[in-house]
Coordinates of C-alpha atoms in Angstrom, one line a residue:
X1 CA 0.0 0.0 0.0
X2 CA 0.9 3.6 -0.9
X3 CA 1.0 6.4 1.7
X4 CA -2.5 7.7 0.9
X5 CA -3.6 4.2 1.5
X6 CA -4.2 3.7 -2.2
X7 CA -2.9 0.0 -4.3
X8 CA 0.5 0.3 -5.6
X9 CA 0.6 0.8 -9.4
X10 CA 2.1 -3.4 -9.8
X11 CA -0.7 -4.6 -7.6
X12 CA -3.2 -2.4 -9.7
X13 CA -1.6 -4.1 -13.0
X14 CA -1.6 -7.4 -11.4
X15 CA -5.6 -6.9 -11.0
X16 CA -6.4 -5.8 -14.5
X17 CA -4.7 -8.8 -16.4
X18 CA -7.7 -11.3 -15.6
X19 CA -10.7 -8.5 -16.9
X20 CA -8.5 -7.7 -20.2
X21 CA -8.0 -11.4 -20.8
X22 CA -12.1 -12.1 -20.9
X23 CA -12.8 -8.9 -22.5
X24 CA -10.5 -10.3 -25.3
X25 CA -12.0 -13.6 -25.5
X26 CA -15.6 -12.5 -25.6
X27 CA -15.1 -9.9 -28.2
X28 CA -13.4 -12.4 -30.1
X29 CA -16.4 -14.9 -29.9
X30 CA -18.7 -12.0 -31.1
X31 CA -16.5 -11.3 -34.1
X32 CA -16.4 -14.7 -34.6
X33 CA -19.9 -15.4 -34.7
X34 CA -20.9 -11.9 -36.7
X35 CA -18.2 -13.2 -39.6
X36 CA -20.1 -16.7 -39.9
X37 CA -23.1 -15.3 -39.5
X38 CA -22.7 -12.5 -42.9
X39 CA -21.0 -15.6 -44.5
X40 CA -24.3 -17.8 -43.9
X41 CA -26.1 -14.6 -45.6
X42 CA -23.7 -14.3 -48.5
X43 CA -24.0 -17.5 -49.5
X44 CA -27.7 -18.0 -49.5
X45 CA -27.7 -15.1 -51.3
X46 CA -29.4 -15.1 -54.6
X47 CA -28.2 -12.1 -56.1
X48 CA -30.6 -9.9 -57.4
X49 CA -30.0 -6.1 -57.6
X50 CA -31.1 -4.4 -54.0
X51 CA -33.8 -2.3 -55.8
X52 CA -35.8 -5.3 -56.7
X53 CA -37.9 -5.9 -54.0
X54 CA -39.1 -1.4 -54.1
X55 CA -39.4 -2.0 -57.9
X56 CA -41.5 -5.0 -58.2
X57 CA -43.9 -4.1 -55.1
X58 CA -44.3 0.0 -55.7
X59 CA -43.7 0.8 -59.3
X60 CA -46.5 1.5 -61.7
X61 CA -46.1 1.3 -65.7
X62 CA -48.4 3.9 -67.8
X63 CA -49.1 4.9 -71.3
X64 CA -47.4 8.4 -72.5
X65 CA -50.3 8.8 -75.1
X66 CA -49.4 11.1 -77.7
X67 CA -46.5 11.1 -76.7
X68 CA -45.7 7.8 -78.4
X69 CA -44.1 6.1 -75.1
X70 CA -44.7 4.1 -72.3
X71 CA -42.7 4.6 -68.9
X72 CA -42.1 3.1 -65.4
X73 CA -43.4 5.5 -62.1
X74 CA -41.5 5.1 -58.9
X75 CA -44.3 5.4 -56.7
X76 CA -41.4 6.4 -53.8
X77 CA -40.0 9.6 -55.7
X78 CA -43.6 10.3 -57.2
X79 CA -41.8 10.5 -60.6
X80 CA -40.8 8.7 -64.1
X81 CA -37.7 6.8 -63.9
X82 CA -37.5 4.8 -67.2
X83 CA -39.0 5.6 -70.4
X84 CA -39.9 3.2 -73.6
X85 CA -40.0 4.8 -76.9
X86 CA -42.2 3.1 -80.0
X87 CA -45.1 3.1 -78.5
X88 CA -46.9 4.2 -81.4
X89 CA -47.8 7.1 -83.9
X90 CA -48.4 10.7 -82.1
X91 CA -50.2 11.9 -85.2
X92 CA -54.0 11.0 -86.2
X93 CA -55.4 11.1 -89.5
X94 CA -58.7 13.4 -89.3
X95 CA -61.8 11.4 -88.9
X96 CA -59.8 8.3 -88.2
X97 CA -60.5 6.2 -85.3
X98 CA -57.6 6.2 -82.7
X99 CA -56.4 3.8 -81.0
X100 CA -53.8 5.3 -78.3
X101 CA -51.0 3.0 -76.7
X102 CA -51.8 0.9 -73.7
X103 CA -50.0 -0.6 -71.2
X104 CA -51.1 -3.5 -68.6
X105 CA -49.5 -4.7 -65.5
X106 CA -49.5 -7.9 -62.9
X107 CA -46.5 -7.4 -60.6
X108 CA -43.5 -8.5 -62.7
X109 CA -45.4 -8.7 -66.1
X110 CA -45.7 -5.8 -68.1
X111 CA -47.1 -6.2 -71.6
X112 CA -47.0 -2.7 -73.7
X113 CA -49.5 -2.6 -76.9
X114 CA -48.9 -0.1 -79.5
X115 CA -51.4 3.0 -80.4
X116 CA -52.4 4.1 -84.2
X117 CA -53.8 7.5 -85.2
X118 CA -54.6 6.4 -89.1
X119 CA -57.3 4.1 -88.5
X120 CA -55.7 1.0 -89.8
X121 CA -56.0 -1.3 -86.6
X122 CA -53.8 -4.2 -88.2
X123 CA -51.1 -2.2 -87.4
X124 CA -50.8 -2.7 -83.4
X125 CA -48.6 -4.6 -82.0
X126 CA -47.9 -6.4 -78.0
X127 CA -44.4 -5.5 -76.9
X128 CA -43.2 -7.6 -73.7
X129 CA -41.4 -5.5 -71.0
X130 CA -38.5 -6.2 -68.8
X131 CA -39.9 -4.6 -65.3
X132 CA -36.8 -5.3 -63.7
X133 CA -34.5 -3.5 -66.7
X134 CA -37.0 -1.3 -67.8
X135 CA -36.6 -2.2 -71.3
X136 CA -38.7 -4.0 -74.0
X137 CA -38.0 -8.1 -74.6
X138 CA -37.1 -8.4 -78.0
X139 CA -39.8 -9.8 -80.3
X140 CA -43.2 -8.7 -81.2
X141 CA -46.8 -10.0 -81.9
X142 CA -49.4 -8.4 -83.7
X143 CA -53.0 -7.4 -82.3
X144 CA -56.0 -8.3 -84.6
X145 CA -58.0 -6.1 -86.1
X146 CA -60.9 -4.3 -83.6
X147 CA -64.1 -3.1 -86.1
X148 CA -67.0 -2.2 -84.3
X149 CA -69.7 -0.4 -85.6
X150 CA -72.3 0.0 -83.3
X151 CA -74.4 3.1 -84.3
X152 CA -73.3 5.0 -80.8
X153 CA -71.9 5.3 -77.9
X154 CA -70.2 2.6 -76.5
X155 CA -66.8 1.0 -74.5
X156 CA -64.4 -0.9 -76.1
X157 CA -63.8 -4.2 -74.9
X158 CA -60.4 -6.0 -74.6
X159 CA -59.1 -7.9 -76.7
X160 CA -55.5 -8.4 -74.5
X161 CA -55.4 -9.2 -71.4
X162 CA -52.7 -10.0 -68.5
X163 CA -52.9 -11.6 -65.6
X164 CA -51.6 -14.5 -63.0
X165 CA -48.7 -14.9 -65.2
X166 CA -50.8 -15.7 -68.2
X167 CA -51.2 -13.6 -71.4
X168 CA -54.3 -13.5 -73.8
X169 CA -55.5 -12.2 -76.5
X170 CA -58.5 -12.8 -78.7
X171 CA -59.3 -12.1 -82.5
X172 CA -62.5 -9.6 -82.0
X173 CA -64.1 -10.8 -85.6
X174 CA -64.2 -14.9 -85.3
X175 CA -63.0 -15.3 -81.8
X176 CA -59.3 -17.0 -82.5
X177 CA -58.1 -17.4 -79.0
X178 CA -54.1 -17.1 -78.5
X179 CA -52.7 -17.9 -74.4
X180 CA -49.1 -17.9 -73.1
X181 CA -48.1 -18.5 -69.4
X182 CA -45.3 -16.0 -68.7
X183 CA -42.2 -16.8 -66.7
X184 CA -42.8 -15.6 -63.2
X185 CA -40.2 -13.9 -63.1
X186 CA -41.2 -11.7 -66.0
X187 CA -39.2 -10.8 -69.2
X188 CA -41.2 -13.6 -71.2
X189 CA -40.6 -13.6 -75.4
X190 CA -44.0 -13.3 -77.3
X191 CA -42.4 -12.8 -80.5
X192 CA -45.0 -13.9 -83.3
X193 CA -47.5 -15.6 -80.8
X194 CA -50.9 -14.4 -82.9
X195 CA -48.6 -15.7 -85.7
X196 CA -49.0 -19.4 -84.3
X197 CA -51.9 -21.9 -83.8
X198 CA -54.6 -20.3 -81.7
X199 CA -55.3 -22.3 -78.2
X200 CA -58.8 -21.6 -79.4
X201 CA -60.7 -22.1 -82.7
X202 CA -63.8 -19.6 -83.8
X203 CA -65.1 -18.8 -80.5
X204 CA -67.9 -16.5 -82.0
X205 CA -67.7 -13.2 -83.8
X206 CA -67.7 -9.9 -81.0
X207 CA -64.9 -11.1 -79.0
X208 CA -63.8 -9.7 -75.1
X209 CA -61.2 -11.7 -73.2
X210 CA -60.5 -11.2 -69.5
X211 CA -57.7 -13.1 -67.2
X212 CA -58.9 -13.5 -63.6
X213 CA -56.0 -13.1 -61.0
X214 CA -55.0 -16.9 -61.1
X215 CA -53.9 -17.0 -64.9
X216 CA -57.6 -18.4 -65.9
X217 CA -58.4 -17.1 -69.7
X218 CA -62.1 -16.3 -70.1
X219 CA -63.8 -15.0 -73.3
X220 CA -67.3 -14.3 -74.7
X221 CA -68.9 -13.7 -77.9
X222 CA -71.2 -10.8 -77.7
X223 CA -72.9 -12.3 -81.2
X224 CA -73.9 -15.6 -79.5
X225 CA -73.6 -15.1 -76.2
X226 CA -71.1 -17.8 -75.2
X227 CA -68.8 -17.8 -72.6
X228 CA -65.4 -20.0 -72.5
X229 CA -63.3 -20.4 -69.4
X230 CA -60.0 -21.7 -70.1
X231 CA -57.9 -22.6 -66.3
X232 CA -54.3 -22.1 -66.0
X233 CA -52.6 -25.7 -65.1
X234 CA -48.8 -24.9 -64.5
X235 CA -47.0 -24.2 -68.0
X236 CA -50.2 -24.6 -70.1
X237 CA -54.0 -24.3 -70.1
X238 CA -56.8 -27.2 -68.9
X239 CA -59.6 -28.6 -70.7
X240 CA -62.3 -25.3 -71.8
X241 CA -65.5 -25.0 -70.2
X242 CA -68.3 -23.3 -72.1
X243 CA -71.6 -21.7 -71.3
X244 CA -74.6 -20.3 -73.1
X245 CA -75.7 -16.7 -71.9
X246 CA -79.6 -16.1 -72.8
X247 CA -78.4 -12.8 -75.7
X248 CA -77.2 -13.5 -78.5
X249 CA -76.6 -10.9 -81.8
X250 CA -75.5 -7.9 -79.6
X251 CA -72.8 -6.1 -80.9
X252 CA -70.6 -5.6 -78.1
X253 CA -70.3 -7.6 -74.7
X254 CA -67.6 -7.0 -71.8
X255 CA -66.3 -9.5 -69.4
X256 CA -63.6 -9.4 -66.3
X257 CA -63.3 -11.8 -63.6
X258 CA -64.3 -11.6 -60.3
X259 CA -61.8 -14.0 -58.1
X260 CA -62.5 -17.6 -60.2
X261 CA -65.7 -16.0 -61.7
X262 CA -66.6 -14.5 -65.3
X263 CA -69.2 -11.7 -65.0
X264 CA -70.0 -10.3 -68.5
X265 CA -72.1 -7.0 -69.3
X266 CA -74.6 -6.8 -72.4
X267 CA -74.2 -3.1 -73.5
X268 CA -77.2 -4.0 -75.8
X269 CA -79.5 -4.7 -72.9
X270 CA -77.7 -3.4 -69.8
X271 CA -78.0 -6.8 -68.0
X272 CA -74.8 -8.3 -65.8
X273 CA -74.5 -11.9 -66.0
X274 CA -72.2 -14.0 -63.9
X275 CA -71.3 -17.6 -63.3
X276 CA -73.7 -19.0 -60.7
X277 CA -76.0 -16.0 -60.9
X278 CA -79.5 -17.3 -61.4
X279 CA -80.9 -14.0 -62.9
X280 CA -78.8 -11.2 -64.7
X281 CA -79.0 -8.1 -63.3
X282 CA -79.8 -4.1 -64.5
X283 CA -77.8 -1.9 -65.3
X284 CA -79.1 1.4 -65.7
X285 CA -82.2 1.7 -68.2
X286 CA -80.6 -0.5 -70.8
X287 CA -80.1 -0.1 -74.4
X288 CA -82.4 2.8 -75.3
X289 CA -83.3 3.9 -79.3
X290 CA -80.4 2.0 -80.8
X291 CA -78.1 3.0 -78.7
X292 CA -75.8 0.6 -76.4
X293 CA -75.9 1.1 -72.5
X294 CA -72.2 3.1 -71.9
X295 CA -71.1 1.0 -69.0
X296 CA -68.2 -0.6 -68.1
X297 CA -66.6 -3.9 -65.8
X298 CA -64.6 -3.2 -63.1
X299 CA -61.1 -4.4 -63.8
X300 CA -60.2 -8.1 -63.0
X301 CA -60.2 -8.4 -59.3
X302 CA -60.5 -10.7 -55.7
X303 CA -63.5 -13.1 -55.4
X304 CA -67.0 -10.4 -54.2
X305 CA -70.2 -11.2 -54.1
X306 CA -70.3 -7.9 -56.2
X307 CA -69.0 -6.7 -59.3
X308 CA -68.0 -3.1 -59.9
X309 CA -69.6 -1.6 -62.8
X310 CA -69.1 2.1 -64.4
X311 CA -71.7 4.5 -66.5
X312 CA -71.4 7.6 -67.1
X313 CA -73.6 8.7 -64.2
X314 CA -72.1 6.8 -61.4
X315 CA -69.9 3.7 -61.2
X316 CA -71.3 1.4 -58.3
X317 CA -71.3 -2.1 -57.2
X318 CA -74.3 -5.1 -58.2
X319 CA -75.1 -8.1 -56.8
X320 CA -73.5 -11.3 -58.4
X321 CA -74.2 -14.0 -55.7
X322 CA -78.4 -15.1 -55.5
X323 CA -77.7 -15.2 -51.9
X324 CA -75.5 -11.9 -51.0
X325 CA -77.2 -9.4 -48.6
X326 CA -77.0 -6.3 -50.2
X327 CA -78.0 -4.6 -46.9
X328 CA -79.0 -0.8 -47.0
X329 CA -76.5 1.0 -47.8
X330 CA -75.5 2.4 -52.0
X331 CA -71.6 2.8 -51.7
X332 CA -70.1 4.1 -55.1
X333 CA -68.7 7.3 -56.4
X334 CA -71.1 9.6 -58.5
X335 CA -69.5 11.7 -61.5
X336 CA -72.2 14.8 -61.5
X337 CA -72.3 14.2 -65.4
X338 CA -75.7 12.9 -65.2
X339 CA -77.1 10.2 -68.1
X340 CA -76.6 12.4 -70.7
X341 CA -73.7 15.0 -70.8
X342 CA -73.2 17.7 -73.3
X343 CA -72.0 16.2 -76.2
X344 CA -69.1 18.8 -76.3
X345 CA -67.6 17.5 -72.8
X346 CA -66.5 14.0 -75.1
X347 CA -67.1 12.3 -72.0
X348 CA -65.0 8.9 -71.7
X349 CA -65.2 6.3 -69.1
X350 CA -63.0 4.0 -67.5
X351 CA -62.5 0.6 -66.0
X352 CA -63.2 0.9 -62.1
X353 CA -60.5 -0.5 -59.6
X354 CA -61.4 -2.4 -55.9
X355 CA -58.0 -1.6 -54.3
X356 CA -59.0 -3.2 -50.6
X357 CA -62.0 -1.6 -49.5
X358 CA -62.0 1.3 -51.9
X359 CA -63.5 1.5 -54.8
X360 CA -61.4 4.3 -57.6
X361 CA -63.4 5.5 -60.8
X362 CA -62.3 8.2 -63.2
X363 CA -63.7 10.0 -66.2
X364 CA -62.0 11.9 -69.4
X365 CA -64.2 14.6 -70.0
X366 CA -62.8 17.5 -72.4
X367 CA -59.9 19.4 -70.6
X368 CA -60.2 17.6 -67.7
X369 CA -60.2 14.3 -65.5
X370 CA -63.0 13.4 -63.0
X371 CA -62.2 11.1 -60.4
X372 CA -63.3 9.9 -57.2
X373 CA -62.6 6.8 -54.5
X374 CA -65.6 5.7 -52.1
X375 CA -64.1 3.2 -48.8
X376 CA -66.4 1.6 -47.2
X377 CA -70.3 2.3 -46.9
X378 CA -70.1 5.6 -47.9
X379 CA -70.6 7.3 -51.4
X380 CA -68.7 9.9 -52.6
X381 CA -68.8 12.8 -55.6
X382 CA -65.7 13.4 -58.1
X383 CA -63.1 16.1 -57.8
X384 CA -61.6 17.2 -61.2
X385 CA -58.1 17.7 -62.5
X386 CA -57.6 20.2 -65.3
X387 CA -55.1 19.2 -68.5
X388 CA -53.5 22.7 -69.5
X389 CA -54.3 23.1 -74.0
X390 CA -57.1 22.4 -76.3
X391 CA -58.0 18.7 -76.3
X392 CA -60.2 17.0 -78.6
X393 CA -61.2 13.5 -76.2
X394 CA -60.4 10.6 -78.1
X395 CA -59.6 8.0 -75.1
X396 CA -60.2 8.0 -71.8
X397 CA -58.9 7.7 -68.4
X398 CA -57.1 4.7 -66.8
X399 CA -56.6 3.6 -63.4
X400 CA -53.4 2.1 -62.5
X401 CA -52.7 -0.2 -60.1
X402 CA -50.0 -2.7 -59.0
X403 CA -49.1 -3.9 -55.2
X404 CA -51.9 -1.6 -53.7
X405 CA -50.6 1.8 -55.2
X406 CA -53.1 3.8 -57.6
X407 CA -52.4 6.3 -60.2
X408 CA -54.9 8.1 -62.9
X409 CA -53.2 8.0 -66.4
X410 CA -55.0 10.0 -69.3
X411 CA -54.7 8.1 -72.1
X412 CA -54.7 11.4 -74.4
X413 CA -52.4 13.0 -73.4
X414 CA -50.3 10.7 -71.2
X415 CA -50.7 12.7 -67.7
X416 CA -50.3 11.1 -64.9
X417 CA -51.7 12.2 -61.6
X418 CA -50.1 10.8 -58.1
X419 CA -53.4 10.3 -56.2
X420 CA -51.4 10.0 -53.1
X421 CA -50.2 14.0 -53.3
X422 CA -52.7 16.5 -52.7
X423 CA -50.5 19.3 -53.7
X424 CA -49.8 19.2 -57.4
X425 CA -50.7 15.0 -58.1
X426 CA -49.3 15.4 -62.3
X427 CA -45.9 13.8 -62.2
X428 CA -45.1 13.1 -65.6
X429 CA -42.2 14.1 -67.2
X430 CA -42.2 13.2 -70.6
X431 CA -39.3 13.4 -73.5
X432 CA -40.1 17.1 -75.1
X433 CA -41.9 17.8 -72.1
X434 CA -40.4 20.7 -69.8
X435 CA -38.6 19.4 -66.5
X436 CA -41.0 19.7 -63.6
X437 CA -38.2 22.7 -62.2
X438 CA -38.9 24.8 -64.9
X439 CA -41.8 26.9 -65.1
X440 CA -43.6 25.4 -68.0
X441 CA -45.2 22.3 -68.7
X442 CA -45.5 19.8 -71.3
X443 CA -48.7 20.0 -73.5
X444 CA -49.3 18.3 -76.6
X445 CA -49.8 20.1 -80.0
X446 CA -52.5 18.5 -82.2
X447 CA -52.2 20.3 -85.2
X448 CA -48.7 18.8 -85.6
X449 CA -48.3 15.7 -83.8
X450 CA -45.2 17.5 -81.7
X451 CA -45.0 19.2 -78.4
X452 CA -44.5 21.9 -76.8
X453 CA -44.1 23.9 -73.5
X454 CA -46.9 25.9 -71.8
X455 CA -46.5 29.2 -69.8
X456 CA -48.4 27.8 -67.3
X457 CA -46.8 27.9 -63.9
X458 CA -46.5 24.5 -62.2
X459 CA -48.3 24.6 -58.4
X460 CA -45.7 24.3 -55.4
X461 CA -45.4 20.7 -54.4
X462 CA -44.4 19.3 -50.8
X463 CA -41.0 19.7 -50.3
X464 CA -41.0 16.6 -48.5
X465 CA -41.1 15.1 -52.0
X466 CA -37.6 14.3 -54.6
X467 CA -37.3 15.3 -57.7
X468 CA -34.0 14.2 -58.2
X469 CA -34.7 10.7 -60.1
X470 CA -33.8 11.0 -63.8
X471 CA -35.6 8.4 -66.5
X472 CA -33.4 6.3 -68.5
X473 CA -34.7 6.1 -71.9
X474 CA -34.6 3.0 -74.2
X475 CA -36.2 2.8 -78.1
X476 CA -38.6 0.2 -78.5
X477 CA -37.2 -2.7 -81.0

């Protein structure tokens, strides 16, 4: 001991050497463990890139319209961050009908289909896309020909359609059916698929097709009234189940799917039929002095005892199970258009969307979009977004969707609106399109088929939001 009473500096020494020795042999164990541990995760590892998992649950592919692309949203920055060019003329021959490009999604697959402005529909064609890449697959197939003349007003079935990794499309003038199941993992080659042998022979003249969310392929004939259902078994299709709806010489029908369900709409009638439903059911006041009942299916969705249908008035659900309780309540979104708007406001509808327990419907109408979402038990109007320029309505207005986000994406003039800002929602950015910094924005000139900037200020956006994402850009081959 030390005057003071204190150890002596050996015996202090001679006290620490135990404590340092443990210290060293525990840290060690932890390193130890932490190395095997990472090398465990290395190896099991399968090496896809680390924005993957964002891309294939957020991001949102949409049509650029006249602009003549298609391009990938990250729903994260609120902003384009890949662009596809080729996706099909931007000019339109005057009194032409005009078919603008489209674009459908499930999860991986993305399957882009070319617009024409010239009115010769042999001329569209299906691209695959790479959502991973953000470029198309190389390889094309062509779309058949789509003539309808039905002496008014009316929406245009599909004759593509995507869903649980299964592609279909269907000739609209003899019913030729053509299927592919697509590689999970997306990035599937359709080059000359209409080219080959159809799954299908003659269905029936007025062709729709539909793909419910489990890959089954199911078509109708709106001239005799058939339905075939066509299940997904693995890599190929199962034996085709047909049934025989009580119309038959209408000139258009619709169909979607409703979980394992078909549910098809007779525009000549306004009646909903669906598989198991005893009794079809209204819609509206049906087909009225020659001309069809402007309604439209909701877009293939979860198994409901209702289906989601859209007029011009209102979209709203009806009953497709005999023994679903309706109970009291009318939930649905109402446009304000009423039955018949001015013919001037070139009113277009669209598909509605069930995302959970909301229901999202929009309208093109003139310079502007009309949208609304009803949750719940509750009904609900429309609020409007206005598209700067003169705009003659051609298309209408589609709602996107993919892993439970929602955008509205004018078909026209390739807007898109980010439902989830309340600020400014239009995010696009498109090539020839001034940057969203500038004080400009795009709009579309008609007369020429090119674009240009408008003086219209852009509204202050949250500044919690980046802009900092630029799009890659890749040509179509």
């Amino acid at each position: 001991m030390t005057e003071q009473g204190s150890p002596s500096p050996a015996a202090v020494e001679e006290r620490r050497k135990p404590r340092s020795m443990w210290v060293r042999m525990i840290s060690g164990t932890v390193v130890f463990v932490l190395v095997v541990v990472g090398g465990i995760f290395a190896f099991r590892a399968d090496g896809k890139p680390v924005h993957d998992v964002a891309l294939t649950d957020g991001s949102i592919w949409v049509s650029g319209g006249r602009t003549g692309n298609w391009g990938r949203i990250n729903t994260g920055s609120h902003a384009l961050d890949a662009i596809i060019g080729g996706a099909g003329e931007t000019g339109e021959t005057p009194g032409a009908r005009v078919e603008r490009p489209e674009i459908l999604q499930d999860g991986r697959q993305v399957i882009g289909i070319t617009g024409v402005g010239d009115g010769t529909q042999d001329d569209r064609e299906i691209v695959s896309i790479d959502a991973v890449t953000g470029s198309p697959v190389k390889g094309r197939a062509r779309v058949p020909a789509t003539k309808i003349t039905s002496g008014g007003t009316f929406f245009t079935p599909d004759v593509v359609a995507l869903g649980g990794d299964t592609l279909a499309v269907v000739d609209h003038q003899n019913g030729n059916l053509w299927g592919l199941r697509l590689d999970p993992e997306g990035g599937t080659s359709i080059d000359g698929l209409t080219d080959e042998a159809p799954l299908e022979n003659a269905l029936g003249p007025g062709a729709a097709v539909a793909v419910s969310e489990d890959g089954d392929i199911m078509v109708v004939s709106a001239e005799n009234g058939t339905v075939v259902e066509i299940p997904a078994e693995d890599d190929g299709f199962g034996s085709p189940e047909r049934t025989d709806l009580p119309f038959e010489e209408s000139r258009v029908a619709d169909i979607t799917a409703v979980g394992d369900d078909w549910v098809v709409l007779d525009p000549e009638e306004g009646m909903v039929h669906a598989e198991g439903l005893e009794e079809p059911q209204q819609v509206g006041d049906g087909g009225e002095d020659e001309e069809l009942t402007l309604a439209a299916l909701q877009q293939a969705g979860s198994e409901s005892p209702v289906v989601a249908v859209q007029t011009t008035e209102r979209a709203e659900f009806v009953s497709i199970d005999d023994d679903a309780d309706m109970g009291s309540a009318d939930p649905g979104v109402t446009s304000g258009l009423g039955a018949n708007p001015p013919r001037e406001d070139f009113v277009k509808i669209s598909r509605p969307v069930r995302n959970g327990k909301c229901l999202y419907a929009a309208w093109g109408r003139g310079n502007g979009v009309l949208w609304g979402r009803a949750c719940g038990e509750a009904s609900t109007t429309t609020s409007e977004l206005a598209i700067v320029g003169d705009l003659v309505r051609r298309s209408g207005v589609a709602v996107r969707h993919n892993r439970g986000q929602v955008l509205l994406n004018d078909l026209d003039t390739g807007r898109v609106f980010d439902l989830a800002l309340t600020v400014d929602p239009r995010i696009d950015t498109w090539p020839e399109g001034a940057p969203r910094a500038e004080q400009e924005r795009y709009t579309p000139d008609y007369r020429t088929g090119s674009s240009s900037p408008s003086t219209t200020a852009p509204r202050s956006r949250p500044s919690s939001t980046s802009r900092t994402s630029t799009p890659t850009s890749t040509t179509s081959g």
